[in-house]
Coordinates of N, CA and C and ligand atoms in Angstrom, one line a residue:
M26 N 101.2 -49.8 8.7 CA 101.7 -51.1 8.7 C 103.2 -51.2 9.3
I27 N 103.5 -52.1 10.2 CA 104.7 -52.1 10.7 C 105.7 -52.8 9.7
P28 N 106.9 -52.3 9.3 CA 107.9 -52.7 8.2 C 108.4 -54.2 8.9
I29 N 108.5 -55.1 8.1 CA 109.1 -56.4 8.6 C 110.4 -56.4 7.7
K30 N 111.6 -56.7 8.5 CA 112.9 -56.9 7.8 C 113.1 -58.2 7.4
N31 N 113.7 -58.4 6.1 CA 114.1 -59.6 5.7 C 115.5 -60.1 6.3
R32 N 116.1 -61.0 5.9 CA 117.3 -61.8 6.4 C 118.3 -60.5 6.3
E33 N 118.4 -60.1 5.0 CA 119.5 -59.1 4.9 C 119.4 -57.8 5.8
G34 N 118.1 -57.4 5.8 CA 117.8 -56.2 6.6 C 118.1 -56.4 8.1
I35 N 117.8 -57.7 8.5 CA 118.1 -57.9 10.0 C 119.6 -58.1 10.1
A36 N 120.4 -58.7 9.2 CA 121.7 -58.7 9.3 C 122.4 -57.3 9.4
K37 N 121.9 -56.4 8.7 CA 122.6 -55.0 8.6 C 122.0 -54.3 10.0
M38 N 120.8 -54.5 10.5 CA 120.4 -54.0 11.5 C 121.3 -54.4 12.8
R39 N 121.6 -55.7 12.7 CA 122.5 -56.2 13.8 C 123.8 -55.3 13.9
E40 N 124.4 -55.2 12.6 CA 125.7 -54.4 12.6 C 125.7 -53.1 13.1
T41 N 124.5 -52.4 12.5 CA 124.3 -50.9 12.9 C 124.1 -50.9 14.4
C42 N 123.3 -51.7 14.9 CA 122.9 -51.6 16.4 C 124.0 -51.8 17.2
A43 N 125.0 -52.9 16.7 CA 126.2 -53.1 17.6 C 127.0 -51.9 17.8
I44 N 127.1 -51.2 16.5 CA 127.8 -49.8 16.6 C 127.3 -48.9 17.4
A45 N 126.0 -48.7 17.3 CA 125.4 -47.7 18.3 C 125.6 -48.0 19.7
A46 N 125.5 -49.4 20.0 CA 125.8 -49.9 21.4 C 127.2 -49.7 21.8
T47 N 128.2 -49.9 20.9 CA 129.5 -49.7 21.3 C 129.9 -48.4 21.6
V48 N 129.3 -47.4 20.8 CA 129.6 -46.1 21.0 C 129.0 -45.5 22.4
L49 N 127.8 -46.1 22.7 CA 127.1 -45.9 24.0 C 128.0 -46.3 25.2
H50 N 128.5 -47.5 25.1 CA 129.4 -48.2 26.1 C 130.6 -47.5 26.3
K51 N 131.1 -47.0 25.2 CA 132.3 -46.1 25.4 C 132.1 -44.9 26.1
L52 N 131.0 -44.2 25.9 CA 130.6 -42.9 26.4 C 130.4 -43.0 27.8
K53 N 129.7 -44.2 28.2 CA 129.4 -44.3 29.7 C 130.5 -44.2 30.6
K54 N 131.7 -44.7 30.1 CA 132.9 -44.6 30.9 C 133.4 -43.2 31.0
L55 N 133.0 -42.3 30.2 CA 133.6 -40.9 30.4 C 132.7 -40.0 31.4
V56 N 131.6 -40.5 31.9 CA 130.7 -39.7 32.7 C 131.4 -39.5 34.0
L57 N 131.8 -38.4 34.4 CA 132.6 -38.1 35.6 C 132.2 -36.6 36.0
P58 N 132.2 -36.4 37.3 CA 132.2 -34.9 37.7 C 133.2 -34.1 37.0
G59 N 132.9 -32.9 36.6 CA 133.7 -32.0 35.8 C 133.7 -32.1 34.4
V60 N 133.2 -33.1 33.9 CA 133.1 -33.3 32.3 C 131.9 -32.4 31.8
T61 N 132.1 -31.8 30.7 CA 130.9 -31.1 30.1 C 130.2 -32.1 29.1
T62 N 129.0 -31.5 28.8 CA 128.2 -32.5 27.9 C 128.7 -32.3 26.5
Q63 N 129.5 -31.1 26.2 CA 130.1 -31.0 24.9 C 131.3 -31.9 24.9
D64 N 132.1 -32.2 26.1 CA 133.1 -33.2 25.9 C 132.5 -34.5 25.5
L65 N 131.4 -34.9 26.0 CA 130.7 -36.2 25.6 C 130.3 -36.3 24.1
E66 N 129.8 -35.1 23.7 CA 129.4 -34.9 22.2 C 130.7 -35.2 21.4
E67 N 131.9 -34.6 21.7 CA 133.0 -34.6 21.0 C 133.6 -36.2 20.9
A68 N 133.5 -36.7 22.0 CA 134.1 -38.2 22.1 C 132.9 -39.1 21.3
G69 N 131.6 -38.7 21.4 CA 130.7 -39.5 20.8 C 130.8 -39.4 19.2
R70 N 131.0 -38.2 18.8 CA 131.2 -38.0 17.4 C 132.5 -38.7 16.8
K71 N 133.4 -38.7 17.6 CA 134.9 -39.4 17.1 C 134.4 -40.9 17.2
Y72 N 133.9 -41.4 18.2 CA 133.7 -42.9 18.4 C 132.8 -43.3 17.1
I73 N 131.8 -42.6 16.8 CA 130.8 -42.9 15.6 C 131.7 -42.9 14.4
A74 N 132.4 -41.9 14.1 CA 133.4 -41.8 13.0 C 134.2 -43.0 12.9
D75 N 134.9 -43.3 14.0 CA 136.0 -44.4 14.1 C 135.4 -45.8 13.6
L76 N 134.2 -45.8 13.8 CA 133.4 -47.2 13.5 C 132.9 -47.2 12.2
G77 N 132.9 -46.1 11.4 CA 132.6 -45.9 10.0 C 131.1 -45.7 9.9
A78 N 130.5 -45.2 10.9 CA 129.1 -44.9 10.8 C 129.0 -43.4 11.0
T79 N 127.8 -42.8 10.8 CA 127.4 -41.4 10.9 C 126.4 -41.3 12.0
S80 N 126.2 -40.0 12.5 CA 125.1 -39.8 13.4 C 123.8 -39.6 12.6
A81 N 122.9 -40.4 13.2 CA 121.5 -40.1 12.5 C 120.7 -38.8 13.3
C82 N 121.4 -38.2 14.2 CA 120.8 -37.0 14.9 C 121.4 -35.8 14.2
F83 N 122.6 -35.8 13.7 CA 123.2 -34.6 13.2 C 122.4 -34.2 12.0
G84 N 121.8 -33.0 12.0 CA 121.1 -32.5 10.8 C 119.6 -33.1 10.7
Y85 N 119.2 -34.0 11.8 CA 117.9 -34.4 11.8 C 116.8 -33.3 11.8
R86 N 116.0 -33.4 10.9 CA 114.8 -32.2 10.7 C 113.7 -32.5 11.6
H87 N 113.4 -31.3 12.3 CA 112.1 -31.2 12.9 C 111.4 -29.8 12.6
G88 N 110.4 -29.8 11.6 CA 109.9 -28.7 11.1 C 111.1 -27.9 10.3
S89 N 111.3 -26.7 10.7 CA 112.5 -26.1 10.0 C 113.8 -26.1 10.7
R90 N 113.7 -26.8 11.8 CA 115.0 -26.9 12.6 C 115.8 -28.2 12.2
R91 N 117.2 -28.0 12.3 CA 117.9 -29.2 12.1 C 118.8 -29.4 13.5
Y92 N 118.8 -30.6 13.9 CA 119.6 -30.9 15.3 C 121.1 -30.7 15.0
P93 N 121.5 -29.9 15.9 CA 123.0 -29.4 15.8 C 124.0 -30.2 16.2
A94 N 123.8 -31.4 16.8 CA 124.8 -32.2 17.4 C 124.8 -33.7 17.0
H95 N 125.7 -34.5 17.3 CA 125.8 -35.9 17.0 C 125.3 -36.8 18.0
T96 N 125.1 -36.1 19.2 CA 124.5 -37.0 20.3 C 123.5 -36.2 21.0
C97 N 122.7 -36.9 21.7 CA 121.6 -36.2 22.6 C 122.1 -36.5 24.0
I98 N 122.3 -35.5 24.8 CA 122.7 -35.6 26.1 C 121.9 -34.8 27.1
S99 N 121.3 -35.4 27.9 CA 120.1 -34.8 28.7 C 120.4 -35.0 30.2
V100 N 120.5 -33.9 30.9 CA 121.0 -33.8 32.3 C 119.7 -33.6 33.3
N101 N 119.6 -34.3 34.3 CA 118.6 -34.1 35.3 C 117.1 -34.0 34.9
E102 N 116.6 -32.6 34.8 CA 115.2 -32.5 34.4 C 115.0 -32.5 32.9
E103 N 116.2 -32.7 32.3 CA 116.1 -32.8 30.7 C 115.5 -34.2 30.4
V104 N 114.6 -34.3 29.8 CA 114.1 -35.7 29.4 C 114.8 -36.4 28.3
V105 N 114.7 -35.7 27.1 CA 115.4 -36.2 25.9 C 115.7 -35.1 25.1
H106 N 116.7 -35.3 24.1 CA 117.0 -34.4 23.1 C 117.8 -33.2 23.6
G107 N 118.5 -33.3 24.7 CA 119.4 -32.2 25.3 C 120.4 -32.0 24.2
I108 N 120.7 -30.8 24.0 CA 121.9 -30.3 23.1 C 123.1 -30.2 23.8
P109 N 124.3 -30.9 23.6 CA 125.4 -30.8 24.2 C 125.9 -29.2 24.3
S110 N 126.6 -29.0 25.3 CA 127.0 -27.5 25.6 C 128.2 -27.5 26.5
L111 N 129.1 -26.7 26.2 CA 130.3 -26.3 27.0 C 130.0 -25.7 28.4
R112 N 128.8 -25.1 28.4 CA 128.3 -24.6 29.7 C 127.7 -25.7 30.7
K113 N 127.5 -26.9 30.1 CA 126.8 -27.8 31.0 C 127.8 -28.6 31.6
V114 N 128.2 -28.5 32.9 CA 129.3 -29.2 33.5 C 128.6 -30.3 34.4
L115 N 129.0 -31.6 34.3 CA 128.3 -32.5 35.1 C 128.8 -32.4 36.7
R116 N 127.9 -32.5 37.6 CA 128.3 -32.5 39.0 C 127.9 -33.7 39.7
E117 N 128.5 -34.1 40.8 CA 128.3 -35.2 41.5 C 126.8 -35.0 42.0
G118 N 126.0 -36.2 41.9 CA 124.6 -36.1 42.2 C 123.7 -36.0 40.9
D119 N 124.3 -35.6 39.9 CA 123.5 -35.3 38.6 C 123.3 -36.7 37.9
I120 N 122.2 -36.9 37.0 CA 122.1 -38.0 36.1 C 122.2 -37.4 34.8
V121 N 122.8 -38.2 33.8 CA 123.0 -37.8 32.6 C 122.5 -38.9 31.5
S122 N 121.5 -38.7 30.7 CA 121.1 -39.6 29.6 C 121.9 -39.4 28.5
L123 N 122.4 -40.4 27.9 CA 123.2 -40.5 26.7 C 122.4 -41.2 25.7
D124 N 121.9 -40.6 24.6 CA 121.0 -41.2 23.5 C 121.9 -41.1 22.2
I125 N 122.2 -42.4 21.7 CA 123.0 -42.5 20.5 C 122.3 -43.1 19.3
V126 N 122.1 -42.6 18.3 CA 121.5 -43.0 17.1 C 122.4 -43.0 15.9
V127 N 122.8 -44.1 15.4 CA 123.7 -44.1 14.1 C 123.2 -44.7 13.1
F128 N 123.7 -44.2 11.9 CA 123.3 -44.7 10.5 C 124.6 -45.5 9.9
Y129 N 124.4 -46.6 9.4 CA 125.5 -47.5 8.8 C 124.9 -48.4 7.7
N130 N 125.6 -48.4 6.6 CA 125.0 -49.4 5.6 C 123.6 -49.3 5.3
G131 N 122.8 -48.2 5.4 CA 121.4 -48.0 5.1 C 120.6 -48.2 6.3
Y132 N 121.1 -48.5 7.3 CA 120.1 -48.8 8.5 C 120.4 -48.1 9.7
I133 N 119.5 -47.8 10.6 CA 119.8 -47.0 11.9 C 119.5 -47.8 13.2
G134 N 120.4 -47.6 14.0 CA 120.2 -48.2 15.4 C 120.2 -47.2 16.5
D135 N 119.3 -47.4 17.4 CA 119.0 -46.4 18.5 C 119.1 -47.0 19.9
N136 N 119.9 -46.3 20.7 CA 119.8 -46.8 22.1 C 120.4 -45.6 23.1
A137 N 119.8 -45.8 24.3 CA 120.1 -44.7 25.3 C 120.3 -45.4 26.7
Y138 N 120.9 -44.6 27.6 CA 121.0 -45.2 29.0 C 121.4 -43.8 29.8
T139 N 120.7 -44.0 31.0 CA 121.0 -42.8 32.1 C 121.9 -43.3 33.0
M140 N 122.8 -42.4 33.3 CA 123.9 -42.8 34.2 C 123.9 -41.9 35.3
P141 N 124.2 -42.3 36.5 CA 124.5 -41.4 37.7 C 125.8 -40.7 37.6
V142 N 126.0 -39.5 38.0 CA 127.3 -38.9 38.1 C 127.8 -39.1 39.6
G143 N 128.6 -39.9 39.9 CA 129.1 -40.1 41.2 C 127.8 -40.7 42.0
S144 N 127.7 -40.4 43.2 CA 126.5 -41.0 44.0 C 125.4 -40.0 44.0
V145 N 124.2 -40.5 43.7 CA 123.0 -39.7 43.6 C 122.1 -40.0 44.8
A146 N 121.0 -39.1 45.1 CA 120.1 -39.3 46.1 C 119.3 -40.6 45.9
P147 N 118.9 -41.2 47.0 CA 118.2 -42.5 47.0 C 117.0 -42.3 46.1
A148 N 116.3 -41.4 46.0 CA 115.0 -41.4 45.1 C 115.4 -41.4 43.8
V149 N 116.6 -41.0 43.4 CA 117.1 -40.7 42.0 C 117.6 -42.1 41.6
E150 N 118.4 -42.8 42.5 CA 118.7 -44.2 42.3 C 117.6 -45.0 42.0
K151 N 116.5 -44.8 42.8 CA 115.4 -45.7 42.5 C 114.7 -45.3 41.1
L152 N 114.8 -44.1 40.8 CA 114.2 -43.7 39.5 C 115.0 -44.4 38.3
L153 N 116.2 -44.5 38.6 CA 117.0 -45.3 37.5 C 116.8 -46.7 37.5
R154 N 116.8 -47.2 38.6 CA 116.7 -48.8 38.7 C 115.4 -49.2 38.2
V155 N 114.1 -48.5 38.5 CA 112.8 -48.7 38.1 C 112.7 -48.5 36.7
S156 N 113.4 -47.5 36.2 CA 113.1 -47.2 34.7 C 113.9 -48.2 33.8
K157 N 115.0 -48.6 34.3 CA 115.7 -49.6 33.6 C 115.0 -51.1 33.6
E158 N 114.4 -51.4 34.9 CA 113.7 -52.5 35.0 C 112.3 -52.5 33.9
A159 N 111.8 -51.2 33.9 CA 110.6 -51.1 32.8 C 111.0 -51.4 31.4
L160 N 112.2 -50.9 31.0 CA 112.7 -51.3 29.8 C 112.7 -52.8 29.6
D161 N 113.4 -53.4 30.7 CA 113.5 -54.9 30.5 C 112.1 -55.6 30.5
L162 N 111.2 -55.1 31.2 CA 109.7 -55.6 31.3 C 109.1 -55.4 29.8
G163 N 109.3 -54.2 29.4 CA 108.9 -53.9 28.1 C 109.2 -54.7 27.0
I164 N 110.6 -55.0 27.0 CA 111.3 -55.8 25.9 C 110.7 -57.4 26.2
K165 N 110.4 -57.8 27.2 CA 110.0 -59.1 27.5 C 108.5 -59.3 26.8
Q166 N 107.8 -58.3 26.7 CA 106.5 -58.2 26.2 C 106.6 -58.2 24.6
A167 N 107.9 -57.9 23.9 CA 107.9 -57.8 22.5 C 108.1 -59.2 21.9
R168 N 107.0 -60.1 22.2 CA 106.8 -61.4 21.8 C 105.8 -61.6 20.7
V169 N 106.2 -62.5 19.8 CA 105.4 -62.7 18.7 C 103.9 -63.1 19.2
G170 N 102.8 -62.5 18.7 CA 101.5 -62.9 19.1 C 101.0 -61.8 20.2
N171 N 101.9 -61.3 20.7 CA 101.4 -60.1 21.7 C 101.2 -58.8 20.8
R172 N 100.7 -57.8 21.5 CA 100.4 -56.6 20.8 C 101.3 -55.5 21.3
I173 N 101.5 -54.3 20.5 CA 102.4 -53.3 21.0 C 101.8 -52.8 22.4
G174 N 100.5 -52.7 22.5 CA 100.1 -52.2 23.9 C 100.6 -52.9 24.9
D175 N 100.8 -54.2 24.8 CA 101.4 -55.0 25.8 C 102.7 -54.5 26.4
I176 N 103.5 -53.9 25.5 CA 104.9 -53.3 25.9 C 104.7 -52.2 26.7
S177 N 103.7 -51.3 26.1 CA 103.2 -49.9 26.8 C 102.6 -50.2 28.2
Y178 N 101.8 -51.3 28.3 CA 101.2 -51.4 29.5 C 102.2 -51.8 30.6
A179 N 103.1 -52.8 30.2 CA 104.2 -53.3 31.2 C 105.0 -52.1 31.7
I180 N 105.4 -51.3 30.9 CA 106.3 -50.2 31.2 C 105.4 -49.2 32.2
Q181 N 104.3 -48.9 31.9 CA 103.5 -48.0 32.7 C 103.2 -48.4 34.0
T182 N 102.8 -49.8 34.2 CA 102.4 -50.3 35.5 C 103.6 -50.5 36.3
H183 N 104.7 -50.9 35.8 CA 105.8 -51.0 36.6 C 106.2 -49.6 37.1
C184 N 106.3 -48.6 36.2 CA 106.7 -47.2 36.8 C 105.8 -46.7 37.8
E185 N 104.6 -46.8 37.5 CA 103.4 -46.1 38.4 C 103.5 -46.9 39.6
A186 N 103.6 -48.2 39.7 CA 103.5 -49.0 41.0 C 104.6 -48.4 41.9
S187 N 105.7 -47.8 41.3 CA 106.7 -47.3 42.2 C 106.5 -45.8 42.5
G188 N 105.5 -45.1 42.1 CA 105.3 -43.7 42.3 C 105.8 -42.9 41.3
L189 N 106.5 -43.5 40.2 CA 107.0 -42.6 39.2 C 105.9 -42.4 38.1
S190 N 106.2 -41.4 37.2 CA 105.1 -41.3 36.2 C 106.0 -41.5 34.6
V191 N 105.2 -41.8 33.8 CA 105.7 -42.0 32.4 C 105.3 -40.7 31.5
V192 N 106.3 -40.2 30.7 CA 106.1 -39.2 29.8 C 105.1 -39.6 28.7
R193 N 104.1 -38.7 28.4 CA 103.1 -38.8 27.4 C 103.4 -38.4 26.0
E194 N 104.3 -37.3 26.1 CA 104.4 -36.4 24.9 C 105.4 -37.1 23.8
M195 N 106.3 -38.0 24.3 CA 107.1 -38.7 23.4 C 107.1 -40.2 23.6
V196 N 107.3 -40.8 22.4 CA 107.2 -42.3 22.5 C 108.2 -43.2 21.9
G197 N 108.4 -44.5 22.0 CA 109.1 -45.3 21.2 C 108.7 -45.5 19.9
H198 N 109.4 -46.3 19.0 CA 109.1 -46.4 17.8 C 109.7 -47.5 16.9
G199 N 109.3 -47.8 15.7 CA 109.9 -48.8 14.9 C 111.1 -48.0 14.5
V200 N 112.1 -48.8 14.2 CA 113.4 -48.2 13.5 C 114.0 -49.0 12.5
G201 N 114.6 -48.6 11.6 CA 115.2 -49.3 10.4 C 115.9 -48.5 9.5
V202 N 115.1 -48.4 8.2 CA 115.8 -47.5 7.3 C 115.6 -46.0 7.6
A203 N 114.6 -45.8 8.4 CA 114.5 -44.5 8.9 C 114.4 -44.5 10.4
M204 N 114.8 -43.3 11.0 CA 114.8 -43.3 12.5 C 113.5 -43.6 13.2
H205 N 112.5 -43.0 12.6 CA 111.1 -43.4 13.2 C 110.3 -43.9 12.1
E206 N 110.0 -45.3 12.3 CA 109.1 -45.9 11.4 C 107.8 -46.3 12.3
P207 N 106.7 -46.8 11.6 CA 105.7 -47.3 12.5 C 106.1 -48.5 13.3
P208 N 105.6 -48.9 14.4 CA 104.5 -48.1 15.1 C 105.1 -47.2 16.1
E209 N 104.3 -46.4 16.7 CA 104.5 -45.7 17.9 C 104.4 -46.5 19.0
I210 N 105.4 -46.4 20.0 CA 105.3 -47.4 21.1 C 105.2 -46.5 22.5
A211 N 104.0 -46.2 22.8 CA 103.8 -45.3 23.9 C 104.3 -46.0 25.2
N212 N 104.7 -45.3 26.2 CA 105.1 -45.8 27.5 C 103.9 -46.0 28.4
F213 N 102.6 -45.8 27.8 CA 101.5 -45.9 28.7 C 100.4 -46.6 27.7
G214 N 99.6 -47.4 28.3 CA 98.7 -47.9 27.4 C 97.9 -49.2 27.9
R215 N 97.0 -49.8 27.1 CA 96.2 -50.9 27.5 C 96.7 -52.2 27.1
R216 N 96.8 -53.2 27.8 CA 97.2 -54.5 27.4 C 96.2 -54.9 26.2
G217 N 96.8 -55.6 25.3 CA 96.0 -56.1 24.2 C 95.6 -55.2 23.2
S218 N 96.0 -53.9 23.2 CA 95.8 -52.9 22.4 C 96.9 -52.7 21.2
G219 N 96.5 -52.2 20.0 CA 97.5 -51.9 19.1 C 97.8 -53.0 18.3
E220 N 98.8 -52.8 17.2 CA 99.0 -53.9 16.1 C 99.7 -55.1 16.8
K221 N 99.4 -56.3 16.2 CA 100.0 -57.6 16.5 C 101.5 -57.7 16.3
I222 N 102.3 -58.2 17.1 CA 103.7 -58.2 16.9 C 104.1 -59.6 16.1
K223 N 104.7 -59.3 15.1 CA 105.2 -60.4 14.1 C 106.7 -60.6 14.1
P224 N 107.2 -61.7 13.6 CA 108.8 -61.8 13.4 C 109.3 -60.8 12.4
G225 N 110.4 -60.3 12.7 CA 111.2 -59.4 11.9 C 110.8 -57.9 12.0
M226 N 110.1 -57.6 13.2 CA 110.1 -56.2 13.4 C 111.3 -55.6 14.3
T227 N 111.6 -54.4 14.1 CA 112.7 -53.9 14.9 C 112.2 -52.6 15.4
L228 N 112.2 -52.7 16.9 CA 111.4 -51.7 17.6 C 112.4 -51.0 18.6
A229 N 112.3 -49.9 18.8 CA 113.0 -49.0 19.7 C 112.1 -48.7 20.9
I230 N 112.5 -49.4 22.0 CA 111.6 -49.2 23.2 C 112.3 -48.4 24.1
E231 N 111.6 -47.3 24.6 CA 112.3 -46.3 25.3 C 111.5 -45.7 26.3
P232 N 111.4 -46.3 27.6 CA 110.7 -45.5 28.6 C 111.3 -44.4 29.0
M233 N 110.6 -43.2 29.2 CA 111.0 -41.9 29.5 C 110.2 -41.7 30.8
V234 N 110.8 -41.7 32.0 CA 110.3 -41.9 33.3 C 110.6 -40.6 34.3
N235 N 109.6 -40.1 34.9 CA 109.8 -38.8 35.7 C 109.6 -39.2 37.2
L236 N 110.5 -38.4 37.8 CA 110.5 -38.7 39.5 C 109.2 -38.0 39.9
G237 N 108.6 -36.8 39.2 CA 107.6 -36.1 39.7 C 106.5 -36.5 38.7
G238 N 105.7 -35.4 38.2 CA 104.6 -35.4 37.2 C 105.0 -35.8 35.8
F239 N 104.0 -36.3 35.1 CA 104.3 -36.7 33.7 C 104.6 -35.6 32.5
K240 N 104.2 -34.4 33.2 CA 104.2 -33.2 32.1 C 105.5 -32.7 31.7
T241 N 105.7 -32.5 30.5 CA 106.9 -32.0 30.1 C 106.7 -30.7 29.1
K242 N 107.8 -30.0 28.9 CA 107.8 -28.8 27.9 C 109.1 -28.8 27.1
T243 N 108.9 -28.0 26.0 CA 110.1 -27.9 25.2 C 110.8 -26.5 25.5
L244 N 112.0 -26.5 25.5 CA 112.8 -25.3 25.8 C 112.8 -24.4 24.4
A245 N 113.2 -23.1 24.6 CA 113.3 -22.2 23.5 C 114.2 -22.7 22.3
D246 N 115.2 -23.7 22.6 CA 116.1 -24.1 21.6 C 115.3 -25.1 20.5
G247 N 114.0 -25.4 20.9 CA 113.2 -26.0 20.0 C 113.5 -27.6 20.1
W248 N 114.5 -28.1 21.1 CA 114.8 -29.4 20.9 C 114.5 -30.1 22.5
T249 N 115.2 -29.4 23.4 CA 115.4 -29.9 24.6 C 113.9 -30.1 25.5
H250 N 113.4 -31.3 25.8 CA 112.4 -31.5 26.5 C 112.7 -31.6 27.9
V251 N 112.0 -31.0 28.8 CA 112.3 -31.1 30.2 C 111.0 -31.2 31.0
T252 N 111.3 -31.7 32.1 CA 109.9 -32.0 33.0 C 109.3 -30.4 33.4
S253 N 108.1 -30.4 33.6 CA 107.5 -29.2 33.9 C 107.7 -28.8 35.3
D254 N 107.9 -29.8 36.2 CA 108.0 -29.5 37.6 C 109.5 -29.4 37.9
G255 N 110.4 -29.6 37.0 CA 111.9 -29.5 37.1 C 112.5 -30.7 38.0
L256 N 111.7 -31.7 38.2 CA 112.4 -33.0 38.9 C 113.0 -33.8 37.7
P257 N 114.0 -34.6 38.1 CA 114.8 -35.5 37.2 C 113.9 -36.5 36.6
S258 N 114.3 -36.8 35.4 CA 113.8 -37.8 34.4 C 114.9 -38.8 33.9
A259 N 114.5 -40.1 33.7 CA 115.5 -41.1 33.2 C 114.9 -41.6 32.1
H260 N 115.9 -42.0 31.1 CA 115.5 -42.5 29.8 C 116.5 -43.7 29.3
F261 N 115.9 -45.0 29.2 CA 116.5 -46.1 28.8 C 116.0 -46.6 27.6
E262 N 117.0 -47.0 26.6 CA 116.3 -47.4 25.2 C 117.3 -48.5 24.5
H263 N 116.5 -49.6 24.0 CA 117.3 -50.5 23.2 C 116.4 -50.7 21.9
T264 N 117.2 -51.2 20.8 CA 116.6 -51.6 19.7 C 116.3 -53.1 19.6
V265 N 115.3 -53.7 19.6 CA 114.9 -55.1 19.7 C 114.3 -55.6 18.6
L266 N 114.8 -56.7 18.1 CA 114.3 -57.6 17.1 C 113.5 -58.7 17.6
T267 N 112.2 -58.7 16.9 CA 111.1 -59.6 17.2 C 111.4 -60.9 16.5
S268 N 111.2 -62.1 17.0 CA 111.3 -63.4 16.3 C 110.5 -64.4 17.0
D269 N 110.6 -65.6 16.4 CA 109.8 -66.7 16.9 C 110.5 -67.3 18.1
T270 N 111.5 -67.0 18.2 CA 112.4 -67.5 19.4 C 112.4 -66.5 20.6
G271 N 111.6 -65.3 20.5 CA 111.6 -64.4 21.4 C 112.3 -63.1 21.1
P272 N 112.1 -62.1 21.9 CA 112.6 -60.7 21.6 C 114.3 -60.8 21.7
E273 N 115.0 -60.1 20.8 CA 116.3 -60.2 20.9 C 116.8 -58.7 20.9
I274 N 117.8 -58.4 21.8 CA 118.2 -57.0 22.0 C 119.3 -56.8 20.9
L275 N 119.2 -56.0 20.0 CA 120.3 -55.8 18.9 C 121.3 -54.8 19.6
T276 N 121.0 -53.9 20.3 CA 121.9 -52.8 20.7 C 122.8 -53.4 21.9
I277 N 123.6 -54.4 21.5 CA 124.7 -54.9 22.4 C 126.1 -54.6 21.7
P278 N 126.9 -54.1 22.6 CA 128.2 -53.6 22.2 C 129.1 -55.0 21.5
S279 N 129.9 -54.6 20.7 CA 130.7 -55.6 20.1 C 132.1 -55.2 20.4
L280 N 132.5 -55.8 21.5 CA 133.9 -55.5 21.9 C 134.9 -56.6 21.8
Ligands
LIG321 N1 116.4 -41.4 20.2 C1 115.9 -40.2 19.8 C2 114.5 -40.5 19.1 O1 114.3 -41.4 18.8 C3 116.9 -39.6 18.8 C4 116.5 -38.3 18.3 S1 117.9 -37.6 17.3 C5 117.4 -35.9 17.3 O2 113.9 -39.4 18.9 F1 118.1 -35.4 16.2 F2 116.1 -35.6 17.1 F3 117.8 -35.3 18.4
LIG322 CO1 114.5 -43.5 19.9

C-alpha cells in the first residue's frame, strides 16, 4: 500500500522539501573547477544545519554499513551515492550529481540535480538535457487515475528515443516519514502497470540515465554505484505531491 498523507503530513512535507531544495540550490552555485566533492559535502552539511534540519543520508543503514556523509556527490561515471572525498577534484568537462535528502519535523524530502562543470562535451550536454526532460515527463504522468508504470514508461521511452539507457538496479520511491516508502518507481516499465495514483501520495521520481549501457556495479566502498562501461551518468530527482489538481513539485527552494 502506498501511504497517503493527510493535510498535516502534506504541510510538513512541503516545509521539509523546501529545505532540501534550498540546500540543493545553494550547493549548485559552488560547482566550479578546482572544488573537491568534500568541499561540497562540508557546505551541504552546514546549509542543512543552518536550516534546522538534519541529513537523512548520514548514518543511513544498508546491511551492516552506515553512509558516512551528509550528501551524495557523484561524478561522471558515478551514478548515485558517491561518497564525498578530498581526493575528488572537479575538472572542466566533468558532470556532478548532487543528491540531498533532509529530515525535518518528522518528514523527509529528497532531490537531486546533475550539473556540468564548466563546458562539457556535446554528447554529455545532451545526456543532461534529455535526463532532465525525462524527469519532467515522468512528473507529468504522476496524475490521479494514472498508474505508477505510466511514470516509468514516460521516462524510459524519452531516454531510449535519444539513444540513452536507463539504470535498472536502482529506482525512485515513495518518501515521507521514511526515506524509502512504497511504491518503487522504476525508470523503465509498461504503461498502465503498477498501482493507481491517488491524491496525497509523495513520490521521489528520479531518472538515472547512462550515456552508454544500462549496467552498473557497486564499488568496494559498498555505496558508490558506477556505470559498468565507465561512461557518464546523470541523475535528476524531485519529490512530487499527487493531487486532484495535478502533480505538484514540492522540492522548490524557498528563497
Ligand atoms: N536519494 C538517495 C536515495 O533515495 C539518497 C540515499 S542516501 C544514502 O537512495 F545514505 F543512501 F546514501
Ligand atoms: Co531518492
